[in-house]
Coordinates of C-alpha atoms and ligand atoms in Angstrom, one line a residue:
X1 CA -57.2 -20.1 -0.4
X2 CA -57.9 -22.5 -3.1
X3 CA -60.1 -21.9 -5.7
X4 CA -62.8 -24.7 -7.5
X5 CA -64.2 -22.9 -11.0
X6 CA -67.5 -25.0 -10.7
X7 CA -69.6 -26.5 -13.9
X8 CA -67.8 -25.2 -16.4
X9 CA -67.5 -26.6 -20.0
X10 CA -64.0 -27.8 -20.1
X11 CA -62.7 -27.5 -24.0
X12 CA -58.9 -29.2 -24.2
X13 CA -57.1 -29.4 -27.3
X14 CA -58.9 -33.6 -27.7
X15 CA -61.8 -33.1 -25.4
X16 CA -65.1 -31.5 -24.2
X17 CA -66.1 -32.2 -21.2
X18 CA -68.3 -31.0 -18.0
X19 CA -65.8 -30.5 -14.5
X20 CA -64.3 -28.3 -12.1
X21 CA -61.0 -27.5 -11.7
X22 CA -59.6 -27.2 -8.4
X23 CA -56.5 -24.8 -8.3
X24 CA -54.3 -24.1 -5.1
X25 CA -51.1 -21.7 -5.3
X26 CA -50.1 -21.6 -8.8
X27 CA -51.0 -25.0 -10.3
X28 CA -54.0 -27.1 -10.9
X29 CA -54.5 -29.7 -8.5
X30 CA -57.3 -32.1 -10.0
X31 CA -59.8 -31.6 -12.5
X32 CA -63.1 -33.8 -11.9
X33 CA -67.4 -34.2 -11.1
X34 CA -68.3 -32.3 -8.1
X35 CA -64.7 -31.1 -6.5
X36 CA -66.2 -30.1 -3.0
X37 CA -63.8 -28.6 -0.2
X38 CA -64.5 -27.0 2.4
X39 CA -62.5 -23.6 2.4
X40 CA -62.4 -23.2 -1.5
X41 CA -63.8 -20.3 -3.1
X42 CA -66.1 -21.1 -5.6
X43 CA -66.3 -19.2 -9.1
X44 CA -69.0 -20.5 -11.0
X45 CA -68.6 -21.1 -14.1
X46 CA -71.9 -23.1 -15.7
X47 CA -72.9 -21.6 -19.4
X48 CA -69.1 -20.8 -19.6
X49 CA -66.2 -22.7 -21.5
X50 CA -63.1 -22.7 -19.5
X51 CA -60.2 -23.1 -21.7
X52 CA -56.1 -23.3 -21.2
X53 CA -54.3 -19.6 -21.5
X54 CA -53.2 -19.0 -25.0
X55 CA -49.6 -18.9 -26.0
X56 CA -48.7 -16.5 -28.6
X57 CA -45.3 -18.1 -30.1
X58 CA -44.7 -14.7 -31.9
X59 CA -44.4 -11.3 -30.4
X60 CA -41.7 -7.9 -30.9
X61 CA -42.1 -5.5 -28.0
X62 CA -40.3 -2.8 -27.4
X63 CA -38.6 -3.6 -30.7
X64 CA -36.4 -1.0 -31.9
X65 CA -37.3 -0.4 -36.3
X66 CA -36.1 2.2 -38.7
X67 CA -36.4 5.3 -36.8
X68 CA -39.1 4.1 -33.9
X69 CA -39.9 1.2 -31.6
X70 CA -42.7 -0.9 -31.5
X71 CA -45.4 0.5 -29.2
X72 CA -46.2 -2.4 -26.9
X73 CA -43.5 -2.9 -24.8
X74 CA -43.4 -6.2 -22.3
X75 CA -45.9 -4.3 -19.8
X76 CA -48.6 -3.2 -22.4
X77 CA -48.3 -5.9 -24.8
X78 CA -48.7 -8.6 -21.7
X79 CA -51.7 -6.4 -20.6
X80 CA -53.0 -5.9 -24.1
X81 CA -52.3 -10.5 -24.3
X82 CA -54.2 -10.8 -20.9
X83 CA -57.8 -9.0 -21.7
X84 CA -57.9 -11.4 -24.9
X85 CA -56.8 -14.1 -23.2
X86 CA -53.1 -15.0 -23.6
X87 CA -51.0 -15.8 -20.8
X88 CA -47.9 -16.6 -22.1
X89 CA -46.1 -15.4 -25.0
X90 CA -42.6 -15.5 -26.7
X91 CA -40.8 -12.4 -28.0
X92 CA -37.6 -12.6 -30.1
X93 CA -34.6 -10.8 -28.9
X94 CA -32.2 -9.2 -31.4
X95 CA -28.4 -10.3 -32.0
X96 CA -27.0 -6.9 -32.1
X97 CA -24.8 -7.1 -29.0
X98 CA -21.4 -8.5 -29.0
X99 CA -22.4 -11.6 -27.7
X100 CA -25.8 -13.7 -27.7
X101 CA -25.5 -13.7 -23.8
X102 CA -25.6 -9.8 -24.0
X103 CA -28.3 -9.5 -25.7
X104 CA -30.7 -11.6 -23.9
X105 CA -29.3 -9.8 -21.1
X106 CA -30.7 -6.7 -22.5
X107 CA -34.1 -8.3 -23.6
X108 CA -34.7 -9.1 -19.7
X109 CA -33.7 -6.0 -18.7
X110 CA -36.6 -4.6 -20.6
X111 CA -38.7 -7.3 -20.0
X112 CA -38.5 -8.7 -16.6
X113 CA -39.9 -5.7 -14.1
X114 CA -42.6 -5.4 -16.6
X115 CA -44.2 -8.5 -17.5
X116 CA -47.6 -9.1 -16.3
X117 CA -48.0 -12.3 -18.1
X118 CA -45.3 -15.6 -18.5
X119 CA -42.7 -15.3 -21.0
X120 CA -40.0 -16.4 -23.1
X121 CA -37.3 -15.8 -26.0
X122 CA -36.3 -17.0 -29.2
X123 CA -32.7 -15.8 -30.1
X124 CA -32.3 -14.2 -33.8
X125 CA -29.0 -15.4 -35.2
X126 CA -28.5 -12.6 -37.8
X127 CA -24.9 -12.8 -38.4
X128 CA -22.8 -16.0 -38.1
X129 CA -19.2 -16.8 -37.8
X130 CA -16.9 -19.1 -35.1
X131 CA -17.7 -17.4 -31.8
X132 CA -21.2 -17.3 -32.3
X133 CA -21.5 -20.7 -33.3
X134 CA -19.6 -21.3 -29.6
X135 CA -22.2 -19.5 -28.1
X136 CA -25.6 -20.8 -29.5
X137 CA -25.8 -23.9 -27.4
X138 CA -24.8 -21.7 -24.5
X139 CA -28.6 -20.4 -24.9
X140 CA -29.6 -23.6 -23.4
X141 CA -28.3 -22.4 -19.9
X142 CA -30.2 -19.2 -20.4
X143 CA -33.6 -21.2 -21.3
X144 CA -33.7 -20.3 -25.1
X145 CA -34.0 -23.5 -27.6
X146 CA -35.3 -21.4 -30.4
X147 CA -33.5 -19.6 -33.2
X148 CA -34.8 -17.6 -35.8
X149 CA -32.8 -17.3 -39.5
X150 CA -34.1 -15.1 -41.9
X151 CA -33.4 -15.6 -45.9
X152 CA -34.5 -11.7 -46.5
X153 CA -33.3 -8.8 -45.1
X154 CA -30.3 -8.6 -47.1
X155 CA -27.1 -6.7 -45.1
X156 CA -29.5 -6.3 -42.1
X157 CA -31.0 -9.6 -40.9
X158 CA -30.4 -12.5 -43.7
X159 CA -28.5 -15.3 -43.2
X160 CA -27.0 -17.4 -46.6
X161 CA -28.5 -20.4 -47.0
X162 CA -25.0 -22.3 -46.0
X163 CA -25.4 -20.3 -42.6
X164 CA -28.8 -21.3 -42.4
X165 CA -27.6 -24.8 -42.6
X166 CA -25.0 -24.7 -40.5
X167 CA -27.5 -22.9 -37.6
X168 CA -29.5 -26.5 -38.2
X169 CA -27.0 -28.7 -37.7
X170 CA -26.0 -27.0 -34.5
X171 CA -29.9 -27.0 -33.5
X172 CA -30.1 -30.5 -34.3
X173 CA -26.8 -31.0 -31.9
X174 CA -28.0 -29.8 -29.1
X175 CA -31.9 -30.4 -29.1
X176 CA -33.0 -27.1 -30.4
X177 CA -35.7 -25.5 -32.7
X178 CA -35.0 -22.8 -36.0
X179 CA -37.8 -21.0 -37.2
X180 CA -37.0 -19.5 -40.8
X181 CA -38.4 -16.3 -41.8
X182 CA -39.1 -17.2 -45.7
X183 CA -39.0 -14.9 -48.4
X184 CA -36.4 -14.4 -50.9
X185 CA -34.1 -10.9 -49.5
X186 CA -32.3 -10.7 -53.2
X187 CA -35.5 -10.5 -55.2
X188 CA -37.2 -8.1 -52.9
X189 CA -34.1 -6.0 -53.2
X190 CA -34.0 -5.5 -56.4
X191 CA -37.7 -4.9 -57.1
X192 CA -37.6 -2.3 -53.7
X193 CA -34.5 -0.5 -55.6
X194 CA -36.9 -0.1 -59.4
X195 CA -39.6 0.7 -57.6
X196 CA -38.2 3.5 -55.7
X197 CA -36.8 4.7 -58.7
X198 CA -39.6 4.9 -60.6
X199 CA -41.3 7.0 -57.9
X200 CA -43.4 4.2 -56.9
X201 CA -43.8 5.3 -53.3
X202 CA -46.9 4.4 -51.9
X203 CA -47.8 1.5 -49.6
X204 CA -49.2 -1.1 -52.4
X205 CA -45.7 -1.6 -53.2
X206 CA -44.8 -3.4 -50.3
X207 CA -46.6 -6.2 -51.4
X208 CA -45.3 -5.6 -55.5
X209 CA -41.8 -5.8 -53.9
X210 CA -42.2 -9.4 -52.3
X211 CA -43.9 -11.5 -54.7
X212 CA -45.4 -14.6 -53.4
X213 CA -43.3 -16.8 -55.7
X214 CA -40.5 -15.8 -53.4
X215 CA -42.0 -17.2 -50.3
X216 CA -43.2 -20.3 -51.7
X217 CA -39.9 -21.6 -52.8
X218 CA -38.0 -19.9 -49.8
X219 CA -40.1 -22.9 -47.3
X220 CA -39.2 -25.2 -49.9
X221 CA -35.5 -24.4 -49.9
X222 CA -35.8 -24.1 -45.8
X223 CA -37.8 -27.6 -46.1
X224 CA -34.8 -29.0 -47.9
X225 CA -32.3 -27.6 -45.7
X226 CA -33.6 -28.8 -42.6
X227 CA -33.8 -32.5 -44.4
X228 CA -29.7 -32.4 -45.6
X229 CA -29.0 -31.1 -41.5
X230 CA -31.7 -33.8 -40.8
X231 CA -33.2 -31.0 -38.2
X232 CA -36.4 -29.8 -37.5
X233 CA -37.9 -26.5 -39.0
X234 CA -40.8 -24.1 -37.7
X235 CA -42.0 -21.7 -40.6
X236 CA -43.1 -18.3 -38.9
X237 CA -46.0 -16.0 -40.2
X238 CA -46.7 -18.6 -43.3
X239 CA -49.0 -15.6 -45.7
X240 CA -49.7 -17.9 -48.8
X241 CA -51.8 -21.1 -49.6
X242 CA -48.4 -21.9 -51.9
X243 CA -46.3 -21.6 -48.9
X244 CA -49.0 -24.4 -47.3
X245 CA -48.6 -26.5 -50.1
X246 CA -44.8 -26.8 -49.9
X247 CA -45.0 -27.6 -46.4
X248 CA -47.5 -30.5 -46.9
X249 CA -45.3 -31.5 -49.7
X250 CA -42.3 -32.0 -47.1
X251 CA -44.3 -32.9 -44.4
X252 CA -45.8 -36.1 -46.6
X253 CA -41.8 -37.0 -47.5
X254 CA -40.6 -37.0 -43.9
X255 CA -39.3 -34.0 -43.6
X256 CA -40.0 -32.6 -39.6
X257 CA -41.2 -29.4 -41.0
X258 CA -44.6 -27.3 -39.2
X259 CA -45.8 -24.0 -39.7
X260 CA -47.6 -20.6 -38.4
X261 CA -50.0 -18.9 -39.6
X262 CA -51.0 -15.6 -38.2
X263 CA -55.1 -14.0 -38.0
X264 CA -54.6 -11.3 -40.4
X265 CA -53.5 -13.9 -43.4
X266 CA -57.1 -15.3 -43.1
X267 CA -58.8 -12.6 -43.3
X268 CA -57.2 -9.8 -45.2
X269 CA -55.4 -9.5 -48.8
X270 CA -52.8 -7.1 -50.4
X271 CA -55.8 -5.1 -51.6
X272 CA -55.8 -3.4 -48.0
X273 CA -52.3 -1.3 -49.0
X274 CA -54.0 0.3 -51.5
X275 CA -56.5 2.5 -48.7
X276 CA -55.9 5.7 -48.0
X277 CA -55.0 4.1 -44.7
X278 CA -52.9 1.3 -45.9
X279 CA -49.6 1.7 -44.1
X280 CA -51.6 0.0 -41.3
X281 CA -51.4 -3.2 -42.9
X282 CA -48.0 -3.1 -43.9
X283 CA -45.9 -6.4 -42.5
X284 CA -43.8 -8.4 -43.6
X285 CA -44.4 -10.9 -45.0
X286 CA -47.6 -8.9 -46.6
X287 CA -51.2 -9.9 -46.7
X288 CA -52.1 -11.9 -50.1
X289 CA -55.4 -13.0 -51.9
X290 CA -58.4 -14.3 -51.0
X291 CA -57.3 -17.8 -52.3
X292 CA -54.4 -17.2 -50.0
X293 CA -57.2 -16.6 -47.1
X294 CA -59.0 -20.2 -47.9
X295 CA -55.7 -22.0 -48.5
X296 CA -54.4 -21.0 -45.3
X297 CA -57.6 -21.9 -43.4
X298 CA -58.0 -25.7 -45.2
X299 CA -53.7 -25.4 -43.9
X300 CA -55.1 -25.1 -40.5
X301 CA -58.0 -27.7 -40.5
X302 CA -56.3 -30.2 -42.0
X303 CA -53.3 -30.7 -40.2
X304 CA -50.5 -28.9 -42.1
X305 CA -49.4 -25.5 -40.0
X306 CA -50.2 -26.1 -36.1
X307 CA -50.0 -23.0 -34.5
X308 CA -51.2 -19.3 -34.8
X309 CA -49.3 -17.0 -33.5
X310 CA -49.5 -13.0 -34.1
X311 CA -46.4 -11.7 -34.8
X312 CA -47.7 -8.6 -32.7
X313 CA -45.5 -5.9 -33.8
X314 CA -47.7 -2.8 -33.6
X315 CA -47.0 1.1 -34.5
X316 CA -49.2 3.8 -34.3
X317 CA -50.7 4.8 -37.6
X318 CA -50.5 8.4 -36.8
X319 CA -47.4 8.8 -34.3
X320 CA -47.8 12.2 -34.2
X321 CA -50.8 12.7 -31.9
X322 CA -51.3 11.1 -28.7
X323 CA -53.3 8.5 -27.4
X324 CA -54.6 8.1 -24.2
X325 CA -53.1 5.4 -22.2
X326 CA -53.4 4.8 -18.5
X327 CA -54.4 8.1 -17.5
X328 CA -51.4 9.3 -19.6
X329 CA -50.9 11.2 -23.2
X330 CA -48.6 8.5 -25.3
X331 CA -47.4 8.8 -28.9
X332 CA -44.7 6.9 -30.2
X333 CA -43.3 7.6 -34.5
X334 CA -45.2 4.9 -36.4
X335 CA -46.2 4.6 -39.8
X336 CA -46.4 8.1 -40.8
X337 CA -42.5 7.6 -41.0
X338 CA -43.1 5.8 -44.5
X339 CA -45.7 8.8 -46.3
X340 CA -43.2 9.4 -48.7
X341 CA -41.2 6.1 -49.2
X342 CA -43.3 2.8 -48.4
X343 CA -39.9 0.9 -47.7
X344 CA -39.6 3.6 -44.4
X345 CA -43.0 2.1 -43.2
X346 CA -42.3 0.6 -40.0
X347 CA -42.8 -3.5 -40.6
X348 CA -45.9 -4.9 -38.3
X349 CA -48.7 -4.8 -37.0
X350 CA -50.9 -5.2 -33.7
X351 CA -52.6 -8.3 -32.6
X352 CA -51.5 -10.1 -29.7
X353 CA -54.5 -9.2 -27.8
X354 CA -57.1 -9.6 -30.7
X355 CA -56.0 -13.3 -31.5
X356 CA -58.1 -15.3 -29.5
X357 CA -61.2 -13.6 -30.1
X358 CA -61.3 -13.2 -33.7
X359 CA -60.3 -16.7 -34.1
X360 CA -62.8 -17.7 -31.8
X361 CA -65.9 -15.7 -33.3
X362 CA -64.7 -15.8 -37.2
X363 CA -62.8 -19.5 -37.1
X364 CA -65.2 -21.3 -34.5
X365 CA -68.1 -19.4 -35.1
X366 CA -68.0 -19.5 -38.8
X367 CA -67.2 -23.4 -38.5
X368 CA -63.9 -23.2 -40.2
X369 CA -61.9 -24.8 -37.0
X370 CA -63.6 -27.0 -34.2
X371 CA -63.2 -25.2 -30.7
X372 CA -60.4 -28.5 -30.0
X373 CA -58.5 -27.4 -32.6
X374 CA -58.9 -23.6 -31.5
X375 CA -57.2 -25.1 -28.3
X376 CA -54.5 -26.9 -29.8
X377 CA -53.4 -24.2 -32.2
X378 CA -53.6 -21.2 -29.8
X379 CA -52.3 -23.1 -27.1
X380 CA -51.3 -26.5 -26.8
X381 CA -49.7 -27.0 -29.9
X382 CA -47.4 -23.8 -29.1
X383 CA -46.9 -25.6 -25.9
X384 CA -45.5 -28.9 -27.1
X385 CA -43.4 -27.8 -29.9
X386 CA -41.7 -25.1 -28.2
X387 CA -40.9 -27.3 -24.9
X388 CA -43.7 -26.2 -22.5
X389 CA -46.2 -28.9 -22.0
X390 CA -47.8 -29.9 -19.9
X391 CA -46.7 -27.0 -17.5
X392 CA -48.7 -24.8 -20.1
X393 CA -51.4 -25.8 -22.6
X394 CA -53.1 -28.1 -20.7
X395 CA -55.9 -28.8 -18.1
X396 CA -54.6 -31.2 -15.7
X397 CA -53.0 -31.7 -12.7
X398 CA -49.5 -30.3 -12.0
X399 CA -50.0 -27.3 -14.9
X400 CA -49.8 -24.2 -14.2
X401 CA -53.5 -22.7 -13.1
X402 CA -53.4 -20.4 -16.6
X403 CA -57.2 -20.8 -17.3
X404 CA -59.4 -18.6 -19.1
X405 CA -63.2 -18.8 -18.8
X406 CA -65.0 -17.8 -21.9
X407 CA -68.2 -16.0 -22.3
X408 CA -69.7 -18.2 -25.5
X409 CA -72.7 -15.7 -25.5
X410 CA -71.3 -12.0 -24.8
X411 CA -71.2 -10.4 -27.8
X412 CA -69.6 -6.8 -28.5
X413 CA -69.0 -4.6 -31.9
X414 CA -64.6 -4.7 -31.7
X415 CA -62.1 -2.4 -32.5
X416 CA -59.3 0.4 -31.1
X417 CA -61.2 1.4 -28.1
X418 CA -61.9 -2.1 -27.2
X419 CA -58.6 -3.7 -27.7
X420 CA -56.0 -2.9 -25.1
X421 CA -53.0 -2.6 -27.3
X422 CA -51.3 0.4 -27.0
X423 CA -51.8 2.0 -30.9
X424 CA -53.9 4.1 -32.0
X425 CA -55.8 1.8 -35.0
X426 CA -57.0 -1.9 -35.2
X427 CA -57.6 -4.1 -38.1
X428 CA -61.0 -5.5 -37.0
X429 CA -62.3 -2.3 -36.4
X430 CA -66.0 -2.5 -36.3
X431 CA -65.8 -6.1 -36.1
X432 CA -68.8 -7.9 -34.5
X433 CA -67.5 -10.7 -31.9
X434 CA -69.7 -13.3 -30.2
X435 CA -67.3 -14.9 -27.7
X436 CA -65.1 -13.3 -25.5
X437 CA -62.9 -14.2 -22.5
X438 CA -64.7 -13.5 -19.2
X439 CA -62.1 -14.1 -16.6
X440 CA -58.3 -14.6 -16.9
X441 CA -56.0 -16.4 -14.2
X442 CA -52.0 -16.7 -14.3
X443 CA -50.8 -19.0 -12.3
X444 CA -53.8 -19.0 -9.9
X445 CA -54.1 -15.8 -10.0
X446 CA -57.0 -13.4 -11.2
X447 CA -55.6 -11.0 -13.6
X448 CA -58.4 -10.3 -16.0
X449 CA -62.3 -9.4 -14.9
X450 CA -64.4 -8.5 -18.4
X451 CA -63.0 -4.7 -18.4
X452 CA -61.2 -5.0 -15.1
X453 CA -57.2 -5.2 -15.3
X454 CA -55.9 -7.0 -11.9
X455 CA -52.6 -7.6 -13.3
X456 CA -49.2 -5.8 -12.8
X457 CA -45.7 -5.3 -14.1
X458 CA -43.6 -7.9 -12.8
X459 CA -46.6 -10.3 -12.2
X460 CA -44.9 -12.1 -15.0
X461 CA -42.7 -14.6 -14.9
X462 CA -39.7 -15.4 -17.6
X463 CA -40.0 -19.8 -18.5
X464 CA -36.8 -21.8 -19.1
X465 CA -37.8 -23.7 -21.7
X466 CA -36.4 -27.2 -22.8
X467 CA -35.0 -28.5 -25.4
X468 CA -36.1 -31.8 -27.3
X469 CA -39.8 -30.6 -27.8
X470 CA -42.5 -32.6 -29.4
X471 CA -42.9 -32.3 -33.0
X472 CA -46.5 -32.0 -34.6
Ligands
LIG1 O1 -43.6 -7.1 -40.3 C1 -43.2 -7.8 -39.4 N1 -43.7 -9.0 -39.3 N2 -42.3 -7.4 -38.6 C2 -41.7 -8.2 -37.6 C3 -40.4 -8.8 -38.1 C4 -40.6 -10.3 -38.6 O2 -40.0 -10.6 -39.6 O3 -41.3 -11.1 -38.0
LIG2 ZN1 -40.2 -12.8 -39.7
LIG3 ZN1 -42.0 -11.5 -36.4

């Protein structure tokens, strides 16, 4: 049956404007004044804002780490995405198979029976030589037109800077996108290594161990790479004002260069490690200053980082006892791993399902971000640079019915027991919210109803994505 959501406040990522939205199967079929058929069913949706899904660009589920696994996996995380209104989101599949084909193989494997949102990959390209350079544009056929190079992670995950290079001048080749993970892996190793032997165990020195000095001029050497391969560059989880400024200095010289940001950057600072309970805000890269905080939301306002994503990478802070989910005891080894050694803390933290929200209350509320830009860097942005619009990110005809109606006026006190990720802490605990998704579709269907989950594994579904996306 087809479905009109009547008088609702439409907020696009240009536009605000009173319609309905008449949806039938999975798509939206016209967007107007007064859609009246006869055999519709008619959610009402006046004093609401209705709003395009969000798309989280940045996710790790089920991701194996040191000595555990993340603790969302592509069920629980989707679920967890849905109540906070995300219906799509993009996970990164690891290169340690034999071949890049494998390993994507084993990503669906985890992912596809479970997903109860839409989803795709980014492929990591950790280690480089002659075969895999074969196989990258291969990833095309498979729907993947991302790649992610890391300059830290020495011996584990970092690419040299020539690799790097040569990834862009394949991406550029053949259409596709590298993000850059940028910090500077020899540094941190060295300072990780002193630290350690000195006996300087505790979580603080995550944060000592990576200075910001090493981010800032990692973007700029990614910034310059992607200029000599003349290809574009996304910088993931941007943490610094610094790291801002060198994008904006590139971006102003021509260089196709944008950037994330993720929530807890804007709101937190390396001060956090140093609670009792500080392993919960260990990631990398880490939390900064509170010039670090402005910086990053002027970076967002003005024009220089277009997208926030989460890099939702959660881990129980206390693995050892159980938490209640679905019915069932769960407890998965998280952060307590790391008491005695902070570099055996378990990088990441939770998020996917808290993004909207917070941004919404704390970046819209707080007049930091107008609710159009809220649209375009939740959603729409994500959309166009990483080849999914207009399917996704948009209110218009022929898109996919993702839709989320927002309560402007419901207000709640947030944390853990409201949050559906599966971990046992959250880092707005206590939080007061005013704004809050009401109802949630996927594709046309109804998968969120305030507290009720109508979702289910598999009600996901896995997007080809294309290469040759718009750059912002
Ligand atoms: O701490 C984090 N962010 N863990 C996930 C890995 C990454 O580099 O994004
Ligand atoms: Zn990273
Ligand atoms: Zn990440």
């Amino acid at each position: 049956m087809p479905i009109i959501i009547k008088s609702g406040t439409l907020i696009t990522a240009s536009e605000t404007f009173d319609a309905d939205i008449l949806i039938d199967g999975e798509k939206i079929v016209s967007v107007g004044k007064n859609i009246d058929i006869s055999n519709a069913q008619l959610i009402d949706a006046a004093g609401k804002l209705v709003m395009p899904g969000g798309i989280d660009p940045h996710t790790h589920l089920d991701l194996p780490m040191f000595a555990t696994v993340s603790s969302d996996d592509h069920y629980t995380g989707h679920k967890a995405a849905a109540f906070g209104g995300t219906t799509t989101v993009m996970d990164f599949v690891p290169q340690d198979y034999d071949t890049l084909r494998e390993a994507v193989e084993v990503w669906h494997a985890k992912a596809d029976d479970k997903a109860a949102i839409d989803f795709s990959f980014h492929m990591n390209i950790t280690r480089l030589d002659e075969q895999v350079e074969r196989e990258i544009p291969q990833l095309l056929d498979l729907g993947i037109t991302t790649l992610k190079v890391f300059m830290a992670y020495n011996s584990r995950l970092r690419l040299q800077d020539g690799e790097i290079y040569r990834v862009l001048r394949i991406a550029r080749e053949y259409g596709m996108l590298t993000m850059l993970h940028a910090e500077n892996g020899d540094v941190i190793d060295i300072l990780v290594a002193e630290a350690l032997a000195d006996g300087q165990t505790s979580p603080e020195w995550h944060a000592r161990t990576r200075p910001g000095w090493g981010g800032v001029e990692a973007v700029l050497r990614g910034a310059a790479l992607a200029k000599q391969a003349d290809s574009p560059l996304y910088v993931v989880h941007v943490n610094q004002v610094g790291e801002a400024e060198q994008l904006g200095y590139a971006r102003q010289r021509g260089v196709n260069i944008m950037g994330e940001t993720c929530p807890p950057y804007l709101f937190f600072t390396d001060q956090q490690l140093e609670r009792p309970d500080g392993a919960k805000w260990i990631c990398s890269p880490p939390m900064r200053t509170v010039e670090d905080n402005q910086g990053l939301w002027q970076a967002l306002a003005d024009g220089t980082l277009q997208t926030i994503g989460t890099d939702h990478c959660p881990f129980f802070f206390d693995g050892t006892q159980a938490i209640e989910y679905e019915g069932k005891p769960v407890a998965i080894p998280g952060k307590e791993l790391g008491k005695d050694d902070f570099s055996k803390i378990p990088n990441g933290v939770p998020g996917v399902g808290d993004r909207l929200p917070i941004m919404w209350t704390y970046g819209v509320g707080a007049g930091r971000i107008t609710p159009n830009q809220f649209v375009a860097l939740t959603s729409t942005n994500v959309a166009k640079i990483f080849g999914l619009y207009p399917q996704k990110g948009a209110l218009v005809p022929g898109a996919d019915a993702d839709i989320v109606i927002w309560d402007p006026n419901r207000r709640l006190t947030y944390g853990v027991a409201h949050a559906q990720h599966r971990t046992d802490y959250n880092l707005y605990e206590n939080w007061e919210l005013v704004g809050y998704p009401e109802k949630v579709f996927l594709r046309g269907d109804l998968i969120v109803v305030g507290e009720r989950w109508l979702g289910k594994p598999g009600g996901g579904r896995y997007l080809s994505r294309e290469p040759n996306a718009i750059m912002i």
